[in-house]
Amino acid sequence: MLARRIIPCLDVRDGRVVKGVKFRDHEDVGAIVDLARRYSAAGADELVFYDIAASARGATVEPEWVSRVAREIDIPFCVAGGIRSVDDARARLFAGADKISINSPALESPDLIDRLAHEFGSQCVVLGVDSRKIEGEWRVHQYTGDPDKTRTDERRTLDWVAEGLDRGAGEVVLNCMDMDGVRDGYDIEQLAAVRAICSTPLIASGGAGRKEHFKSVFELANVDGALAASVFHKGVMQIGDLKAYLAAEGIRVRP
Amino acid sequence: MTIALIDTGCANIASVRFALDRAGLDHVVVTEPAGAADCDRIILPGVGAAGPAMERLKARGWAETLPQDGRPLMGICLGMQLLFEHSAEGDVDGLGLLPGRVERLPRPDGLVWPHMGWNALEGFAVGEPLLTGISAGSHAYFVHGYYVPAGRVTQAQCDYGVPVSAIVRQGQVSGCQFHPERSGAVGARILSNFASIKA
């Protein structure tokens, strides 16, 4: 049977991997290819690279490093950040990325999802959703790469996920902003609500701090994968140890 | 030993090229059969959707030459599916090199569609050369919404609510439903095994 995926997320800014807390105050954690190689060797099932400033500054990720990553690693990886057109996506996919993830540009022009799915197939198209609770409702946020530009979208998270899937997204990464970077556990309630309406793979993001958090999110929210950044970048846990723990707890992982 | 890597123009072949580079396997990217004249084996990589891919294979002469070819051939992902007689994806006829049909994966209870992620390879056929050195239960990376039900050309399978063909073979015609180029050390070994098959 299918294994649950452990996915280190590498936030990229100006060619380096960085990590902030609640999307703010980024610090440098290393070079892109070095970290990609290290996580791949450590047993990561997949990698996600977010060019966190790209949407806010209107620039796109550099395909040059996409190709360098693709040459080096032998696990799948996804590239996100500022992909606004079919051509932007093609450049990254043809450079060797397995998937592209779109977030703010999809909110600006939802039909970008349809066009990407038609051109490359749904399996390449990941819908990234940044979401937090506002006045009792989960709402989508835009331009989260830059705190000065981040804004709440009018759309409700559950509506937007349903629309994205309808338009052809093949996977959803739900980043629960209230939990991001604080290592207090995944937002099980929100993830379970999205899981209930999500017929494609769903990846949890935001809040991993301890091994138990991964167990909970797989067991209670039934997500297909769990994404985490700071716990891996800062060496709080090793992927091998995490997987051994999950396997001992009866959760199917790739050894 | 040189592998011809078929570029249909609608596929991302960068990852397969890089994987062959990492494994130290000599290869050339070819668009038409004439380009593969000096090669001793052929890879048909995963490509977008069945319909457009078959159109390209026909337009460039592959649909005519591959059935007579005789060199070791390995299809990857959609490339594997195109080796069969027919695909439900777009209701198109395939190359017909292997018996069987490609069906839409059912969405079993509690599972999502498409099948995406690392799944365990099981049910190894004795003597399958692509599986040399690979243990049953090893994981490989799958991404697909259509599948070939496990049947008589199946050499390894995985479980996704239904038994899914993971490796197929009949004579020199073989295929992997998963992506060896993205399946870590297991995938690298499978590519090397393909390169070692006697032409």
Tab-separated table of C-alpha atoms in Angstrom:
chain	number	residue	atom	x	y	z
A	1	MET	CA	0.000	0.000	0.000
A	2	LEU	CA	0.897	3.632	-0.427
A	3	ALA	CA	3.288	5.120	2.122
A	4	ARG	CA	2.641	8.436	3.861
A	5	ARG	CA	5.060	11.043	2.605
A	6	ILE	CA	7.497	13.115	4.681
A	7	ILE	CA	8.272	16.298	2.786
A	8	PRO	CA	10.891	18.833	3.831
A	9	CYS	CA	9.981	22.277	2.573
A	10	LEU	CA	12.718	24.623	1.507
A	11	ASP	CA	11.767	28.269	1.401
A	12	VAL	CA	14.029	29.918	-1.129
A	13	ARG	CA	14.965	33.568	-1.258
A	14	ASP	CA	17.746	35.010	-3.416
A	15	GLY	CA	19.192	31.590	-4.130
A	16	ARG	CA	19.398	30.489	-0.474
A	17	VAL	CA	17.145	28.418	1.772
A	18	VAL	CA	15.601	30.516	4.540
A	19	LYS	CA	13.091	29.960	7.312
A	20	GLY	CA	10.905	32.416	9.188
A	21	VAL	CA	8.378	32.219	11.983
A	22	LYS	CA	4.742	32.825	11.028
A	23	PHE	CA	6.061	33.882	7.613
A	24	ARG	CA	8.252	36.656	9.111
A	25	ASP	CA	11.870	37.265	10.106
A	26	HIS	CA	13.659	34.915	7.746
A	27	GLU	CA	17.034	33.472	8.560
A	28	ASP	CA	19.500	31.765	6.221
A	29	VAL	CA	19.721	27.981	6.631
A	30	GLY	CA	21.866	26.905	3.681
A	31	ALA	CA	22.493	26.500	-0.039
A	32	ILE	CA	19.696	24.999	-2.154
A	33	VAL	CA	21.485	22.065	-3.747
A	34	ASP	CA	23.357	21.132	-0.549
A	35	LEU	CA	20.121	20.891	1.414
A	36	ALA	CA	18.321	19.092	-1.407
A	37	ARG	CA	21.033	16.478	-1.543
A	38	ARG	CA	21.168	16.095	2.225
A	39	TYR	CA	17.404	15.595	2.615
A	40	SER	CA	17.224	13.245	-0.316
A	41	ALA	CA	19.963	11.073	1.216
A	42	ALA	CA	18.313	11.252	4.641
A	43	GLY	CA	15.138	9.579	3.365
A	44	ALA	CA	12.850	12.469	2.409
A	45	ASP	CA	10.078	11.239	0.134
A	46	GLU	CA	9.765	14.464	-1.798
A	47	LEU	CA	10.946	18.073	-1.599
A	48	VAL	CA	9.080	21.317	-2.044
A	49	PHE	CA	10.868	24.549	-2.953
A	50	TYR	CA	8.988	27.781	-2.362
A	51	ASP	CA	10.381	30.985	-3.769
A	52	ILE	CA	8.694	32.884	-0.985
A	53	ALA	CA	9.214	36.390	-2.299
A	54	ALA	CA	8.420	35.707	-5.943
A	55	SER	CA	4.683	36.378	-5.943
A	56	ALA	CA	4.981	39.513	-3.867
A	57	ARG	CA	7.765	41.018	-5.955
A	58	GLY	CA	6.264	39.902	-9.270
A	59	ALA	CA	9.335	37.911	-10.294
A	60	THR	CA	9.548	34.207	-11.070
A	61	VAL	CA	11.776	31.468	-9.705
A	62	GLU	CA	15.031	30.846	-11.523
A	63	PRO	CA	14.843	27.676	-13.613
A	64	GLU	CA	18.635	27.521	-13.375
A	65	TRP	CA	18.591	26.145	-9.830
A	66	VAL	CA	15.623	23.905	-10.673
A	67	SER	CA	17.804	22.123	-13.187
A	68	ARG	CA	20.698	21.851	-10.733
A	69	VAL	CA	18.387	20.242	-8.178
A	70	ALA	CA	16.942	17.854	-10.779
A	71	ARG	CA	20.437	16.695	-11.741
A	72	GLU	CA	21.370	15.984	-8.154
A	73	ILE	CA	18.425	14.256	-6.532
A	74	ASP	CA	16.523	11.066	-7.315
A	75	ILE	CA	13.262	11.791	-5.509
A	76	PRO	CA	10.387	13.939	-6.789
A	77	PHE	CA	10.266	17.646	-6.132
A	78	CYS	CA	7.837	20.482	-6.548
A	79	VAL	CA	8.602	24.130	-7.303
A	80	ALA	CA	6.415	27.005	-6.172
A	81	GLY	CA	6.465	30.756	-6.257
A	82	GLY	CA	5.396	33.310	-8.812
A	83	ILE	CA	4.329	30.873	-11.543
A	84	ARG	CA	1.861	33.019	-13.479
A	85	SER	CA	1.638	31.392	-16.882
A	86	VAL	CA	1.833	28.137	-18.797
A	87	ASP	CA	5.283	29.240	-20.008
A	88	ASP	CA	6.523	29.822	-16.448
A	89	ALA	CA	5.347	26.337	-15.548
A	90	ARG	CA	6.834	24.731	-18.654
A	91	ALA	CA	10.260	26.229	-17.970
A	92	ARG	CA	10.314	24.636	-14.516
A	93	LEU	CA	8.856	21.273	-15.548
A	94	PHE	CA	11.192	20.938	-18.513
A	95	ALA	CA	14.116	21.865	-16.250
A	96	GLY	CA	13.262	18.705	-14.316
A	97	ALA	CA	10.725	19.675	-11.653
A	98	ASP	CA	8.064	16.991	-11.207
A	99	LYS	CA	5.302	19.356	-10.165
A	100	ILE	CA	4.617	23.041	-9.954
A	101	SER	CA	2.577	24.598	-7.195
A	102	ILE	CA	0.527	27.737	-7.636
A	103	ASN	CA	-0.970	29.894	-4.948
A	104	SER	CA	-1.371	33.685	-5.267
A	105	PRO	CA	-1.477	33.687	-9.107
A	106	ALA	CA	-4.293	31.104	-9.000
A	107	LEU	CA	-6.275	33.419	-6.733
A	108	GLU	CA	-5.726	36.259	-9.210
A	109	SER	CA	-6.714	34.146	-12.230
A	110	PRO	CA	-8.327	30.851	-11.269
A	111	ASP	CA	-8.390	29.694	-14.890
A	112	LEU	CA	-4.597	29.347	-14.682
A	113	ILE	CA	-5.312	26.045	-12.909
A	114	ASP	CA	-7.402	24.828	-15.857
A	115	ARG	CA	-4.769	25.869	-18.372
A	116	LEU	CA	-1.927	24.181	-16.484
A	117	ALA	CA	-3.892	20.967	-15.947
A	118	HIS	CA	-4.851	20.866	-19.614
A	119	GLU	CA	-1.291	21.464	-20.775
A	120	PHE	CA	0.674	19.250	-18.385
A	121	GLY	CA	-1.876	16.992	-16.695
A	122	SER	CA	-3.361	17.314	-13.224
A	123	GLN	CA	-0.581	15.231	-11.685
A	124	CYS	CA	1.838	18.148	-12.240
A	125	VAL	CA	-0.420	20.825	-10.798
A	126	VAL	CA	-0.419	21.445	-7.064
A	127	LEU	CA	-2.703	24.010	-5.489
A	128	GLY	CA	-0.986	25.739	-2.568
A	129	VAL	CA	-3.397	27.314	-0.106
A	130	ASP	CA	-2.423	29.605	2.774
A	131	SER	CA	-5.257	29.681	5.243
A	132	ARG	CA	-6.142	30.872	8.721
A	133	LYS	CA	-9.301	31.384	10.717
A	134	ILE	CA	-10.803	34.872	10.518
A	135	GLU	CA	-13.937	35.510	12.569
A	136	GLY	CA	-14.726	31.836	12.876
A	137	GLU	CA	-14.174	30.915	9.219
A	138	TRP	CA	-11.136	29.554	7.405
A	139	ARG	CA	-10.146	32.105	4.818
A	140	VAL	CA	-7.551	32.061	2.071
A	141	HIS	CA	-4.589	34.470	2.222
A	142	GLN	CA	-2.592	35.918	-0.616
A	143	TYR	CA	1.015	37.175	-1.013
A	144	THR	CA	2.103	35.513	2.207
A	145	GLY	CA	5.762	35.693	1.140
A	146	ASP	CA	5.863	39.359	2.125
A	147	PRO	CA	4.245	40.392	5.446
A	148	ASP	CA	3.618	43.923	4.161
A	149	LYS	CA	1.631	42.656	1.201
A	150	THR	CA	-0.145	39.654	2.723
A	151	ARG	CA	-3.886	40.050	2.538
A	152	THR	CA	-6.994	38.064	3.287
A	153	ASP	CA	-8.803	36.930	0.191
A	154	GLU	CA	-12.576	37.046	0.079
A	155	ARG	CA	-12.729	33.294	-0.532
A	156	ARG	CA	-13.457	30.707	2.104
A	157	THR	CA	-10.803	28.002	2.208
A	158	LEU	CA	-13.179	25.082	1.692
A	159	ASP	CA	-14.808	26.775	-1.309
A	160	TRP	CA	-11.451	27.574	-2.862
A	161	VAL	CA	-10.107	24.023	-2.463
A	162	ALA	CA	-13.269	22.615	-4.048
A	163	GLU	CA	-12.990	25.071	-6.940
A	164	GLY	CA	-9.293	24.306	-7.434
A	165	LEU	CA	-9.948	20.565	-7.644
A	166	ASP	CA	-12.823	21.155	-10.009
A	167	ARG	CA	-10.496	23.145	-12.243
A	168	GLY	CA	-7.992	20.299	-12.346
A	169	ALA	CA	-5.498	20.614	-9.486
A	170	GLY	CA	-4.018	17.180	-8.761
A	171	GLU	CA	-2.825	17.793	-5.208
A	172	VAL	CA	-3.441	20.320	-2.444
A	173	VAL	CA	-0.894	21.660	0.036
A	174	LEU	CA	-2.757	23.322	2.885
A	175	ASN	CA	-0.575	25.663	4.867
A	176	CYS	CA	-2.237	26.512	8.150
A	177	MET	CA	-0.779	29.942	8.854
A	178	ASP	CA	-1.649	30.147	12.533
A	179	MET	CA	0.569	27.122	13.166
A	180	ASP	CA	3.412	27.965	10.787
A	181	GLY	CA	6.872	27.879	12.313
A	182	VAL	CA	5.686	27.644	15.919
A	183	ARG	CA	6.097	23.833	16.202
A	184	ASP	CA	2.921	23.387	18.180
A	185	GLY	CA	1.377	20.685	16.021
A	186	TYR	CA	-0.536	20.624	12.750
A	187	ASP	CA	-3.975	22.225	12.509
A	188	ILE	CA	-5.849	18.931	12.686
A	189	GLU	CA	-9.295	20.504	12.691
A	190	GLN	CA	-8.729	22.501	9.533
A	191	LEU	CA	-6.896	19.690	7.744
A	192	ALA	CA	-9.648	17.200	8.565
A	193	ALA	CA	-12.252	19.610	7.214
A	194	VAL	CA	-10.355	19.989	3.955
A	195	ARG	CA	-9.663	16.231	3.807
A	196	ALA	CA	-13.403	15.606	3.871
A	197	ILE	CA	-13.860	17.476	0.578
A	198	CYS	CA	-10.496	16.703	-1.061
A	199	SER	CA	-10.481	13.749	-3.445
A	200	THR	CA	-6.837	14.230	-4.489
A	201	PRO	CA	-3.715	13.908	-2.338
A	202	LEU	CA	-3.656	16.407	0.533
A	203	ILE	CA	-0.433	17.586	2.147
A	204	ALA	CA	-0.398	19.164	5.612
A	205	SER	CA	1.828	22.157	6.217
A	206	GLY	CA	2.533	24.319	9.234
A	207	GLY	CA	3.145	23.388	12.854
A	208	ALA	CA	5.377	20.302	12.973
A	209	GLY	CA	7.467	20.333	16.134
A	210	ARG	CA	7.567	16.793	17.482
A	211	LYS	CA	7.327	13.281	16.055
A	212	GLU	CA	3.911	12.900	17.660
A	213	HIS	CA	2.607	15.746	15.515
A	214	PHE	CA	3.270	13.714	12.381
A	215	LYS	CA	1.542	10.680	13.855
A	216	SER	CA	-1.500	12.776	14.786
A	217	VAL	CA	-1.845	14.441	11.424
A	218	PHE	CA	-1.719	11.109	9.593
A	219	GLU	CA	-4.095	9.396	11.996
A	220	LEU	CA	-6.538	12.186	12.708
A	221	ALA	CA	-6.575	14.207	9.488
A	222	ASN	CA	-5.735	11.305	7.154
A	223	VAL	CA	-3.425	13.432	5.018
A	224	ASP	CA	-1.219	11.831	2.368
A	225	GLY	CA	1.899	13.721	3.306
A	226	ALA	CA	3.247	16.045	5.941
A	227	LEU	CA	5.448	18.963	5.096
A	228	ALA	CA	7.846	20.537	7.567
A	229	ALA	CA	10.765	22.926	7.486
A	230	SER	CA	12.268	24.244	10.689
A	231	VAL	CA	12.335	20.932	12.566
A	232	PHE	CA	14.459	19.480	9.782
A	233	HIS	CA	16.562	22.556	9.019
A	234	LYS	CA	17.443	23.039	12.677
A	235	GLY	CA	18.094	19.378	13.303
A	236	VAL	CA	15.290	19.059	15.875
A	237	MET	CA	14.599	15.662	14.346
A	238	GLN	CA	16.188	13.426	11.734
A	239	ILE	CA	13.988	12.080	8.956
A	240	GLY	CA	15.253	8.534	9.541
A	241	ASP	CA	14.353	8.655	13.238
A	242	LEU	CA	10.958	10.150	12.450
A	243	LYS	CA	10.183	7.394	9.954
A	244	ALA	CA	11.324	4.660	12.339
A	245	TYR	CA	9.030	6.117	14.999
A	246	LEU	CA	6.061	6.314	12.608
A	247	ALA	CA	6.611	2.748	11.389
A	248	ALA	CA	6.717	1.520	15.008
A	249	GLU	CA	3.427	3.354	15.584
A	250	GLY	CA	1.852	1.445	12.713
A	251	ILE	CA	1.956	4.204	10.104
A	252	ARG	CA	3.086	3.066	6.694
A	253	VAL	CA	6.191	4.914	5.550
A	254	ARG	CA	8.953	4.225	3.052
A	255	PRO	CA	11.907	2.932	5.098
B	1	MET	CA	25.854	0.361	-25.020
B	2	THR	CA	23.741	3.391	-25.862
B	3	ILE	CA	20.136	3.998	-24.870
B	4	ALA	CA	17.841	5.877	-27.227
B	5	LEU	CA	15.510	8.104	-25.248
B	6	ILE	CA	12.426	8.894	-27.308
B	7	ASP	CA	11.398	12.552	-27.140
B	8	THR	CA	7.813	12.908	-28.295
B	9	GLY	CA	7.920	16.657	-27.758
B	10	CYS	CA	5.114	16.591	-25.234
B	11	ALA	CA	7.102	15.131	-22.369
B	12	ASN	CA	9.464	16.324	-19.717
B	13	ILE	CA	12.423	14.045	-20.300
B	14	ALA	CA	14.925	16.045	-18.234
B	15	SER	CA	14.546	13.865	-15.138
B	16	VAL	CA	15.099	10.644	-17.089
B	17	ARG	CA	18.177	12.108	-18.779
B	18	PHE	CA	19.604	13.229	-15.453
B	19	ALA	CA	18.927	9.813	-13.891
B	20	LEU	CA	20.768	8.076	-16.742
B	21	ASP	CA	23.641	10.541	-16.252
B	22	ARG	CA	23.785	9.781	-12.533
B	23	ALA	CA	23.833	6.042	-13.278
B	24	GLY	CA	26.611	6.588	-15.835
B	25	LEU	CA	24.485	5.179	-18.664
B	26	ASP	CA	25.210	6.449	-22.150
B	27	HIS	CA	22.144	7.779	-23.955
B	28	VAL	CA	20.969	9.972	-26.807
B	29	VAL	CA	17.689	11.837	-27.136
B	30	VAL	CA	15.975	10.875	-30.379
B	31	THR	CA	12.834	12.171	-32.053
B	32	GLU	CA	12.619	9.739	-34.990
B	33	PRO	CA	13.535	6.063	-35.484
B	34	ALA	CA	16.496	6.920	-37.717
B	35	GLY	CA	18.126	8.713	-34.793
B	36	ALA	CA	18.198	5.463	-32.812
B	37	ALA	CA	20.016	3.450	-35.473
B	38	ASP	CA	23.249	3.173	-33.444
B	39	CYS	CA	21.525	2.457	-30.146
B	40	ASP	CA	21.063	-1.015	-28.716
B	41	ARG	CA	18.048	-0.293	-26.511
B	42	ILE	CA	15.190	2.177	-26.241
B	43	ILE	CA	13.351	4.008	-23.457
B	44	LEU	CA	9.909	5.482	-24.070
B	45	PRO	CA	9.499	7.910	-21.185
B	46	GLY	CA	6.357	9.135	-19.474
B	47	VAL	CA	4.525	11.673	-21.535
B	48	GLY	CA	1.545	14.000	-21.016
B	49	ALA	CA	-1.662	12.328	-22.125
B	50	ALA	CA	-2.221	9.150	-24.150
B	51	GLY	CA	-3.964	10.726	-27.161
B	52	PRO	CA	-1.451	13.456	-28.055
B	53	ALA	CA	1.469	11.115	-27.307
B	54	MET	CA	0.161	8.431	-29.688
B	55	GLU	CA	-0.358	11.079	-32.360
B	56	ARG	CA	3.300	12.064	-32.061
B	57	LEU	CA	4.494	8.458	-32.094
B	58	LYS	CA	2.507	7.864	-35.278
B	59	ALA	CA	3.578	11.119	-36.934
B	60	ARG	CA	7.249	10.371	-36.289
B	61	GLY	CA	7.142	6.771	-37.465
B	62	TRP	CA	7.564	5.016	-34.128
B	63	ALA	CA	4.146	3.351	-34.237
B	64	GLU	CA	5.292	1.578	-37.387
B	65	THR	CA	8.860	0.664	-36.383
B	66	LEU	CA	8.578	-0.280	-32.694
B	67	PRO	CA	6.486	-3.426	-33.304
B	68	GLN	CA	9.243	-4.811	-35.572
B	69	ASP	CA	12.137	-3.516	-33.500
B	70	GLY	CA	13.375	-6.364	-31.303
B	71	ARG	CA	15.783	-4.284	-29.210
B	72	PRO	CA	15.165	-4.114	-25.446
B	73	LEU	CA	12.456	-1.507	-24.920
B	74	MET	CA	11.275	-0.007	-21.654
B	75	GLY	CA	8.289	2.293	-21.306
B	76	ILE	CA	8.030	4.511	-18.248
B	77	CYS	CA	4.686	5.540	-16.715
B	78	LEU	CA	2.521	6.637	-19.640
B	79	GLY	CA	5.249	5.249	-21.886
B	80	MET	CA	4.491	1.835	-20.377
B	81	GLN	CA	0.761	2.295	-20.866
B	82	LEU	CA	1.235	3.118	-24.558
B	83	LEU	CA	2.771	-0.338	-25.090
B	84	PHE	CA	-0.659	-1.903	-24.577
B	85	GLU	CA	-3.553	-2.334	-26.994
B	86	HIS	CA	-5.849	0.408	-25.830
B	87	SER	CA	-6.171	3.155	-23.244
B	88	ALA	CA	-9.346	4.367	-21.605
B	89	GLU	CA	-7.600	7.729	-21.242
B	90	GLY	CA	-9.048	9.488	-24.263
B	91	ASP	CA	-10.235	6.132	-25.675
B	92	VAL	CA	-7.178	5.686	-27.903
B	93	ASP	CA	-5.426	2.672	-29.356
B	94	GLY	CA	-1.881	2.104	-28.090
B	95	LEU	CA	1.119	0.527	-29.800
B	96	GLY	CA	-0.242	-2.965	-29.145
B	97	LEU	CA	3.140	-4.473	-28.239
B	98	LEU	CA	1.679	-5.995	-25.080
B	99	PRO	CA	-1.693	-7.669	-24.596
B	100	GLY	CA	-4.111	-5.826	-22.360
B	101	ARG	CA	-5.893	-2.561	-21.847
B	102	VAL	CA	-5.301	0.540	-19.764
B	103	GLU	CA	-8.228	1.343	-17.471
B	104	ARG	CA	-9.101	4.257	-15.242
B	105	LEU	CA	-8.035	3.567	-11.654
B	106	PRO	CA	-11.083	3.109	-9.487
B	107	ARG	CA	-11.134	5.294	-6.402
B	108	PRO	CA	-11.328	2.798	-3.566
B	109	ASP	CA	-12.701	3.713	-0.139
B	110	GLY	CA	-10.454	6.070	1.719
B	111	LEU	CA	-7.988	6.416	-1.135
B	112	VAL	CA	-7.463	9.400	-3.349
B	113	TRP	CA	-7.187	9.762	-7.112
B	114	PRO	CA	-4.708	9.912	-8.771
B	115	HIS	CA	-2.378	7.334	-7.259
B	116	MET	CA	0.541	9.538	-6.219
B	117	GLY	CA	3.410	8.615	-3.930
B	118	TRP	CA	5.662	5.755	-2.854
B	119	ASN	CA	4.142	2.302	-3.020
B	120	ALA	CA	5.610	-1.119	-2.281
B	121	LEU	CA	6.548	-3.444	-5.147
B	122	GLU	CA	5.252	-6.977	-4.620
B	123	GLY	CA	4.503	-10.222	-6.395
B	124	PHE	CA	7.839	-10.485	-8.203
B	125	ALA	CA	7.939	-12.853	-11.162
B	126	VAL	CA	10.906	-15.215	-10.980
B	127	GLY	CA	13.733	-14.206	-13.274
B	128	GLU	CA	12.485	-10.719	-14.181
B	129	PRO	CA	15.763	-8.997	-15.154
B	130	LEU	CA	14.621	-5.485	-14.154
B	131	LEU	CA	14.219	-6.738	-10.573
B	132	THR	CA	17.724	-8.124	-10.127
B	133	GLY	CA	19.023	-6.990	-6.740
B	134	ILE	CA	15.679	-5.487	-5.674
B	135	SER	CA	13.840	-6.859	-2.623
B	136	ALA	CA	10.092	-7.399	-2.600
B	137	GLY	CA	8.512	-4.627	-0.547
B	138	SER	CA	10.882	-1.959	-1.910
B	139	HIS	CA	9.138	1.324	-2.621
B	140	ALA	CA	8.914	3.120	-5.942
B	141	TYR	CA	7.387	6.480	-6.847
B	142	PHE	CA	4.073	6.338	-8.727
B	143	VAL	CA	2.005	9.136	-10.278
B	144	HIS	CA	-0.895	7.998	-12.437
B	145	GLY	CA	-4.673	7.993	-12.759
B	146	TYR	CA	-4.932	5.127	-15.252
B	147	TYR	CA	-3.492	1.643	-14.838
B	148	VAL	CA	-3.007	-1.797	-16.289
B	149	PRO	CA	-4.767	-4.373	-14.097
B	150	ALA	CA	-2.307	-7.039	-12.970
B	151	GLY	CA	-2.350	-9.833	-15.563
B	152	ARG	CA	-0.193	-12.271	-17.408
B	153	VAL	CA	2.505	-9.816	-18.521
B	154	THR	CA	2.779	-8.374	-14.986
B	155	GLN	CA	6.203	-9.023	-13.410
B	156	ALA	CA	5.639	-6.954	-10.242
B	157	GLN	CA	2.599	-5.215	-8.859
B	158	CYS	CA	1.504	-2.827	-6.154
B	159	ASP	CA	-1.687	-2.563	-4.171
B	160	TYR	CA	-3.869	0.496	-4.541
B	161	GLY	CA	-7.179	-1.045	-3.598
B	162	VAL	CA	-6.782	-3.061	-6.802
B	163	PRO	CA	-3.668	-4.933	-7.983
B	164	VAL	CA	-1.812	-2.495	-10.237
B	165	SER	CA	0.822	-3.610	-12.759
B	166	ALA	CA	4.099	-2.021	-11.663
B	167	ILE	CA	6.501	-3.823	-13.995
B	168	VAL	CA	5.420	-5.589	-17.179
B	169	ARG	CA	7.279	-7.651	-19.730
B	170	GLN	CA	6.841	-9.872	-22.739
B	171	GLY	CA	10.079	-10.754	-24.481
B	172	GLN	CA	12.157	-7.620	-24.956
B	173	VAL	CA	9.207	-5.289	-24.417
B	174	SER	CA	9.019	-4.057	-20.818
B	175	GLY	CA	7.697	-1.180	-18.805
B	176	CYS	CA	7.482	0.438	-15.378
B	177	GLN	CA	4.326	2.173	-14.207
B	178	PHE	CA	6.359	4.058	-11.585
B	179	HIS	CA	9.138	6.539	-12.259
B	180	PRO	CA	12.524	4.840	-11.825
B	181	GLU	CA	14.190	8.216	-12.384
B	182	ARG	CA	12.491	9.485	-9.222
B	183	SER	CA	12.562	6.296	-7.155
B	184	GLY	CA	15.824	6.696	-5.289
B	185	ALA	CA	18.303	3.831	-5.192
B	186	VAL	CA	15.615	1.304	-6.224
B	187	GLY	CA	14.918	3.224	-9.415
B	188	ALA	CA	18.593	3.697	-10.210
B	189	ARG	CA	19.092	-0.069	-9.921
B	190	ILE	CA	16.181	-0.730	-12.270
B	191	LEU	CA	17.649	1.619	-14.890
B	192	SER	CA	21.022	-0.123	-14.571
B	193	ASN	CA	19.304	-3.500	-14.830
B	194	PHE	CA	17.635	-2.379	-18.043
B	195	ALA	CA	21.004	-1.304	-19.424
B	196	SER	CA	22.384	-4.784	-18.607
B	197	ILE	CA	19.717	-6.768	-20.454
B	198	LYS	CA	21.240	-8.724	-23.307
B	199	ALA	CA	20.258	-7.076	-26.566
